[in-house]
Amino acid sequence: MMDYKEIIAQYDGKAGGIIEAYHALLREFSYLPEEAIAEAARVFKLSTAEAYGIATFYSMFSVEARGKNVVRICESAPCHVAGAADVVAALERELGIKMGESTADGKFALEFTECVGQCQATPVITVNGKPYLDVSPAQIPAIIAEYK
Ligand code: FES
């Protein structure tokens, strides 16, 4: 794994460097560690508050530590009606965590999402943005196993 300092240094002096550096950090860590934000502030000559501001402005940049594989389940009405609650229960059972939590080994995070535009095949979950359609609780262990 690359050190956050090495990652940030690659974008030093480049236009839009801090944004590019944040993207690269997220690919490596899946969140923005606090010390990396402080380092980015130093390298890009911003105050720590400014570097934080940029991080949180891009709301996709999660500043909280969370699991590397982000599992989301759609909680909009069509998926809800189609049995999303049973899939939620299966995900929580399989990963041993509750919605909104990450596994202790840092491998998985479990989150709700709004409709992901796949309502023709509800319920829907996504793993790292990849949709799985018509999901039943029985399929959950196999889907999760793909990412272990
Ligand atoms: S309601 Fe779940 S994908 Fe649209």
Coordinates of N, CA and C and ligand atoms in Angstrom, one line a residue:
M1 N 0.8 -1.2 0.0 CA 0.0 0.0 0.0 C 0.9 1.2 0.0
M2 N 0.5 2.2 -0.8 CA 1.3 3.4 -0.9 C 1.0 4.3 0.3
D3 N 2.0 5.0 0.7 CA 1.9 5.9 1.8 C 1.2 7.2 1.4
Y4 N 0.3 7.7 2.2 CA -0.4 8.9 1.8 C 0.4 10.1 1.4
K5 N 1.6 10.2 2.0 CA 2.6 11.3 1.7 C 3.1 11.1 0.2
E6 N 3.4 9.8 -0.1 CA 3.8 9.6 -1.5 C 2.7 9.9 -2.5
I7 N 1.5 9.6 -2.2 CA 0.4 9.8 -3.1 C 0.2 11.3 -3.3
I8 N 0.2 12.1 -2.2 CA 0.0 13.5 -2.3 C 1.1 14.2 -3.1
A9 N 2.4 13.7 -2.8 CA 3.5 14.3 -3.5 C 3.4 14.2 -5.0
Q10 N 2.8 13.2 -5.5 CA 2.7 13.0 -6.9 C 1.9 14.1 -7.6
Y11 N 1.1 14.8 -6.8 CA 0.2 15.9 -7.4 C 0.7 17.3 -7.1
D12 N 1.8 17.3 -6.4 CA 2.4 18.6 -6.0 C 2.7 19.5 -7.2
G13 N 2.2 20.7 -7.2 CA 2.5 21.6 -8.3 C 1.7 21.5 -9.5
K14 N 0.7 20.5 -9.5 CA -0.2 20.3 -10.6 C -1.5 21.1 -10.5
A15 N -2.0 21.6 -11.6 CA -3.3 22.3 -11.5 C -4.4 21.3 -11.0
G16 N -5.2 21.8 -10.1 CA -6.2 20.9 -9.4 C -5.6 19.8 -8.6
G17 N -4.4 20.0 -8.2 CA -3.6 19.0 -7.5 C -4.3 18.4 -6.3
I18 N -4.9 19.2 -5.5 CA -5.5 18.7 -4.2 C -6.7 17.8 -4.5
I19 N -7.5 18.2 -5.5 CA -8.6 17.3 -5.9 C -8.1 16.0 -6.5
E20 N -7.2 16.1 -7.3 CA -6.6 14.8 -7.9 C -6.0 14.0 -6.8
A21 N -5.3 14.6 -5.9 CA -4.7 13.9 -4.7 C -5.8 13.2 -3.9
Y22 N -6.9 13.9 -3.6 CA -8.0 13.3 -2.8 C -8.6 12.1 -3.5
H23 N -8.7 12.2 -4.9 CA -9.3 11.1 -5.6 C -8.3 9.9 -5.5
A24 N -7.0 10.2 -5.6 CA -6.1 9.1 -5.5 C -6.0 8.5 -4.2
L25 N -6.2 9.3 -3.1 CA -6.2 8.8 -1.7 C -7.4 7.9 -1.5
L26 N -8.5 8.3 -2.1 CA -9.8 7.6 -1.9 C -9.7 6.2 -2.6
R27 N -9.0 6.2 -3.7 CA -8.8 4.9 -4.4 C -8.0 3.9 -3.5
E28 N -7.0 4.5 -2.8 CA -6.2 3.7 -1.9 C -6.8 3.3 -0.6
F29 N -7.4 4.3 0.0 CA -7.9 4.1 1.4 C -9.4 4.0 1.5
S30 N -10.1 4.4 0.5 CA -11.6 4.5 0.5 C -12.2 5.5 1.5
Y31 N -11.3 6.3 2.1 CA -11.8 7.5 2.9 C -10.6 8.4 3.0
L32 N -10.8 9.6 3.5 CA -9.6 10.6 3.6 C -9.2 10.6 5.0
P33 N -8.0 10.0 5.3 CA -7.5 10.1 6.7 C -7.2 11.5 7.1
E34 N -7.4 11.8 8.4 CA -7.2 13.2 8.9 C -5.8 13.7 8.6
E35 N -4.8 12.8 8.8 CA -3.4 13.2 8.7 C -3.1 13.4 7.2
A36 N -3.9 12.8 6.3 CA -3.6 13.0 4.9 C -4.2 14.4 4.5
I37 N -5.3 14.8 5.1 CA -5.8 16.2 4.8 C -4.8 17.2 5.3
A38 N -4.3 17.0 6.5 CA -3.3 17.9 7.0 C -2.0 18.0 6.1
E39 N -1.6 16.8 5.6 CA -0.5 16.8 4.7 C -0.8 17.5 3.4
A40 N -2.0 17.3 2.9 CA -2.4 18.0 1.6 C -2.4 19.5 1.8
A41 N -2.9 20.0 3.0 CA -2.8 21.4 3.3 C -1.4 21.9 3.2
R42 N -0.5 21.2 3.8 CA 0.9 21.6 3.8 C 1.5 21.7 2.4
V43 N 1.2 20.6 1.6 CA 1.8 20.5 0.2 C 1.2 21.5 -0.7
F44 N -0.1 21.7 -0.6 CA -0.8 22.6 -1.5 C -0.9 24.1 -0.9
K45 N -0.2 24.3 0.2 CA -0.1 25.6 0.8 C -1.5 26.2 1.1
L46 N -2.3 25.4 1.8 CA -3.6 25.9 2.2 C -3.7 25.8 3.7
S47 N -4.6 26.4 4.4 CA -4.8 26.2 5.8 C -5.5 24.8 5.9
T48 N -5.4 24.2 7.1 CA -6.0 22.9 7.3 C -7.5 23.0 7.1
A49 N -8.1 24.2 7.6 CA -9.5 24.4 7.4 C -9.9 24.4 6.0
E50 N -9.1 25.0 5.1 CA -9.4 25.1 3.7 C -9.3 23.6 3.1
A51 N -8.3 22.9 3.5 CA -8.1 21.5 3.0 C -9.3 20.7 3.4
Y52 N -9.8 20.9 4.6 CA -11.0 20.2 5.1 C -12.2 20.6 4.3
G53 N -12.3 21.9 4.1 CA -13.4 22.5 3.4 C -13.6 21.8 2.0
I54 N -12.4 21.7 1.3 CA -12.5 21.1 0.0 C -12.9 19.6 0.1
A55 N -12.4 18.9 1.1 CA -12.7 17.5 1.3 C -14.2 17.3 1.5
T56 N -14.8 18.2 2.3 CA -16.2 18.0 2.6 C -17.1 18.6 1.6
F57 N -16.6 19.6 0.8 CA -17.3 20.1 -0.3 C -17.7 19.0 -1.3
Y58 N -16.7 18.2 -1.6 CA -17.0 17.0 -2.4 C -17.6 15.9 -1.5
S59 N -18.9 15.9 -1.5 CA -19.5 15.1 -0.4 C -19.2 13.6 -0.6
M60 N -18.7 13.2 -1.9 CA -18.4 11.8 -2.1 C -17.1 11.5 -1.4
F61 N -16.3 12.5 -1.0 CA -15.1 12.3 -0.2 C -15.5 12.0 1.2
S62 N -15.6 10.8 1.6 CA -15.9 10.5 3.0 C -14.7 10.7 3.9
V63 N -14.9 11.5 4.9 CA -13.8 11.7 5.8 C -13.8 10.7 7.0
E64 N -14.8 9.9 7.0 CA -14.9 8.9 8.1 C -14.3 7.6 7.6
A65 N -13.6 6.9 8.4 CA -13.1 5.6 8.0 C -14.3 4.7 7.7
R66 N -14.2 4.0 6.6 CA -15.3 3.0 6.4 C -14.7 1.9 5.6
G67 N -15.5 0.8 5.5 CA -15.0 -0.4 4.9 C -14.7 -0.2 3.4
K68 N -13.7 -1.0 2.9 CA -13.2 -0.8 1.6 C -14.3 -1.1 0.5
N69 N -15.1 -2.2 0.7 CA -16.1 -2.5 -0.2 C -17.4 -1.9 0.4
V70 N -18.0 -1.0 -0.4 CA -19.2 -0.3 0.1 C -20.4 -1.0 -0.5
V71 N -21.2 -1.6 0.4 CA -22.4 -2.3 0.0 C -23.6 -1.4 0.3
R72 N -24.4 -1.1 -0.7 CA -25.5 -0.2 -0.5 C -26.8 -0.9 -0.9
I73 N -27.8 -0.7 -0.1 CA -29.1 -1.2 -0.5 C -30.1 -0.1 -0.7
C74 N -30.9 -0.2 -1.8 CA -31.8 0.8 -2.1 C -33.0 0.8 -1.1
E75 N -33.4 1.9 -0.6 CA -34.5 1.9 0.4 C -35.7 2.7 -0.2
S76 N -35.6 3.0 -1.5 CA -36.8 3.7 -2.0 C -38.0 2.8 -2.1
A77 N -39.2 3.4 -2.3 CA -40.4 2.6 -2.2 C -40.5 1.3 -3.0
P78 N -40.2 1.4 -4.3 CA -40.3 0.1 -5.1 C -39.5 -1.0 -4.5
C79 N -38.3 -0.7 -4.1 CA -37.4 -1.8 -3.6 C -37.9 -2.2 -2.2
H80 N -38.4 -1.2 -1.4 CA -39.0 -1.5 -0.1 C -40.1 -2.5 -0.2
V81 N -41.0 -2.2 -1.1 CA -42.2 -3.1 -1.3 C -41.8 -4.5 -1.8
A82 N -40.7 -4.5 -2.6 CA -40.2 -5.8 -3.1 C -39.4 -6.7 -2.1
G83 N -39.3 -6.2 -0.9 CA -38.7 -7.0 0.2 C -37.3 -6.6 0.5
A84 N -37.0 -5.4 0.4 CA -35.6 -4.9 0.7 C -35.3 -5.2 2.2
A85 N -36.3 -5.1 3.1 CA -36.1 -5.3 4.5 C -35.5 -6.7 4.8
D86 N -35.9 -7.7 4.0 CA -35.4 -9.1 4.2 C -34.0 -9.1 3.7
V87 N -33.7 -8.4 2.7 CA -32.3 -8.3 2.2 C -31.4 -7.6 3.1
V88 N -31.9 -6.5 3.7 CA -31.1 -5.8 4.8 C -30.8 -6.8 5.9
A89 N -31.8 -7.6 6.4 CA -31.5 -8.5 7.4 C -30.5 -9.5 7.0
A90 N -30.5 -10.0 5.8 CA -29.5 -11.0 5.3 C -28.1 -10.4 5.2
L91 N -28.0 -9.1 4.8 CA -26.7 -8.4 4.8 C -26.2 -8.2 6.2
E92 N -27.0 -7.8 7.1 CA -26.6 -7.6 8.5 C -26.1 -8.9 9.1
R93 N -26.8 -10.0 8.8 CA -26.5 -11.3 9.3 C -25.1 -11.8 8.7
E94 N -25.0 -11.6 7.4 CA -23.8 -12.1 6.7 C -22.6 -11.4 7.2
L95 N -22.7 -10.0 7.3 CA -21.5 -9.2 7.7 C -21.3 -9.1 9.2
G96 N -22.3 -9.4 9.9 CA -22.3 -9.3 11.4 C -22.2 -7.8 11.9
I97 N -22.8 -6.9 11.1 CA -22.9 -5.5 11.4 C -24.3 -5.0 11.1
K98 N -24.6 -3.8 11.6 CA -25.8 -3.1 11.3 C -25.6 -2.1 10.2
M99 N -26.8 -1.7 9.6 CA -26.7 -0.7 8.6 C -26.0 0.5 9.1
G100 N -25.1 1.1 8.3 CA -24.4 2.3 8.7 C -23.0 2.0 9.3
E101 N -22.8 0.7 9.5 CA -21.5 0.3 10.2 C -20.5 -0.3 9.2
S102 N -19.3 -0.4 9.6 CA -18.3 -1.1 8.8 C -17.8 -2.3 9.6
T103 N -17.3 -3.3 8.9 CA -16.8 -4.5 9.6 C -15.5 -4.2 10.2
A104 N -15.2 -4.9 11.3 CA -14.0 -4.6 12.1 C -12.7 -4.8 11.3
D105 N -12.7 -5.7 10.3 CA -11.5 -5.9 9.4 C -11.4 -4.8 8.3
G106 N -12.4 -3.9 8.3 CA -12.3 -2.8 7.3 C -12.6 -3.2 5.9
K107 N -13.2 -4.4 5.7 CA -13.4 -4.9 4.4 C -14.8 -4.4 3.8
F108 N -15.8 -4.3 4.7 CA -17.1 -3.9 4.2 C -17.8 -2.8 5.0
A109 N -18.5 -2.0 4.2 CA -19.4 -1.0 4.8 C -20.8 -1.2 4.3
L110 N -21.7 -0.9 5.2 CA -23.1 -1.2 4.8 C -23.9 0.1 4.9
E111 N -24.5 0.5 3.8 CA -25.2 1.8 3.8 C -26.5 1.7 3.0
F112 N -27.5 2.6 3.3 CA -28.7 2.8 2.5 C -28.4 3.7 1.4
T113 N -29.1 3.6 0.3 CA -29.1 4.5 -0.8 C -30.5 4.8 -1.3
E114 N -30.6 5.9 -2.0 CA -31.9 6.2 -2.7 C -31.9 5.3 -3.9
C115 N -33.1 5.4 -4.6 CA -33.3 4.7 -5.9 C -32.1 4.8 -6.8
V116 N -31.6 3.7 -7.3 CA -30.4 3.7 -8.2 C -30.8 3.5 -9.6
G117 N -32.1 3.7 -9.9 CA -32.6 3.7 -11.3 C -32.7 2.3 -11.9
Q118 N -32.8 1.3 -11.0 CA -33.0 -0.1 -11.5 C -34.3 -0.7 -11.1
C119 N -35.3 0.1 -11.0 CA -36.6 -0.3 -10.3 C -37.3 -1.4 -11.1
Q120 N -36.8 -1.7 -12.3 CA -37.4 -2.8 -13.1 C -37.1 -4.2 -12.4
A121 N -36.1 -4.2 -11.6 CA -35.7 -5.5 -11.0 C -35.3 -5.3 -9.5
T122 N -36.4 -5.0 -8.8 CA -36.2 -4.8 -7.3 C -36.2 -6.1 -6.5
P123 N -35.6 -6.2 -5.3 CA -34.8 -5.2 -4.7 C -33.4 -5.1 -5.3
V124 N -32.7 -4.0 -5.1 CA -31.4 -3.8 -5.7 C -30.4 -3.5 -4.6
I125 N -29.2 -4.1 -4.8 CA -28.1 -3.7 -3.9 C -27.0 -3.3 -4.9
T126 N -26.0 -2.5 -4.4 CA -24.8 -2.2 -5.2 C -23.6 -2.5 -4.3
V127 N -22.6 -3.0 -4.9 CA -21.3 -3.2 -4.2 C -20.3 -2.4 -5.0
N128 N -19.7 -1.4 -4.4 CA -18.8 -0.5 -5.0 C -19.4 0.1 -6.3
G129 N -20.7 0.3 -6.3 CA -21.4 0.9 -7.4 C -21.9 -0.1 -8.4
K130 N -21.5 -1.3 -8.3 CA -22.0 -2.3 -9.3 C -23.3 -2.9 -8.8
P131 N -24.4 -2.7 -9.7 CA -25.7 -3.2 -9.2 C -25.9 -4.7 -9.3
Y132 N -26.6 -5.2 -8.3 CA -27.1 -6.6 -8.3 C -28.6 -6.5 -8.3
L133 N -29.3 -7.1 -9.3 CA -30.8 -6.9 -9.4 C -31.5 -8.1 -8.9
D134 N -32.8 -7.8 -8.6 CA -33.7 -8.9 -8.1 C -33.0 -9.8 -7.0
V135 N -32.5 -9.1 -6.1 CA -31.7 -9.8 -5.1 C -32.6 -10.5 -4.0
S136 N -32.3 -11.7 -3.7 CA -33.1 -12.4 -2.6 C -32.1 -12.6 -1.5
P137 N -32.6 -12.7 -0.2 CA -31.7 -13.0 0.9 C -30.8 -14.1 0.7
A138 N -31.3 -15.2 0.0 CA -30.5 -16.4 -0.2 C -29.2 -16.1 -1.0
Q139 N -29.3 -15.1 -1.9 CA -28.1 -14.8 -2.7 C -27.0 -14.0 -2.0
I140 N -27.3 -13.4 -0.9 CA -26.4 -12.5 -0.2 C -25.0 -13.1 0.1
P141 N -25.0 -14.3 0.7 CA -23.7 -14.9 1.0 C -22.7 -15.0 -0.2
A142 N -23.3 -15.4 -1.4 CA -22.5 -15.6 -2.6 C -22.0 -14.2 -3.1
I143 N -22.9 -13.2 -3.0 CA -22.5 -11.9 -3.5 C -21.3 -11.3 -2.7
I144 N -21.5 -11.4 -1.4 CA -20.5 -10.9 -0.4 C -19.2 -11.7 -0.6
A145 N -19.3 -13.0 -0.9 CA -18.1 -13.8 -1.0 C -17.2 -13.4 -2.2
E146 N -17.8 -12.7 -3.2 CA -17.1 -12.2 -4.4 C -16.0 -11.2 -3.9
Y147 N -16.3 -10.5 -2.8 CA -15.4 -9.4 -2.4 C -14.5 -9.7 -1.2
K148 N -14.6 -11.0 -0.7 CA -13.8 -11.3 0.5 C -12.3 -11.5 0.2
Ligands
FES1 S1 -36.5 1.9 -6.0 FE1 -34.8 0.7 -5.8 S2 -33.7 0.9 -7.6 FE2 -35.4 2.2 -7.8

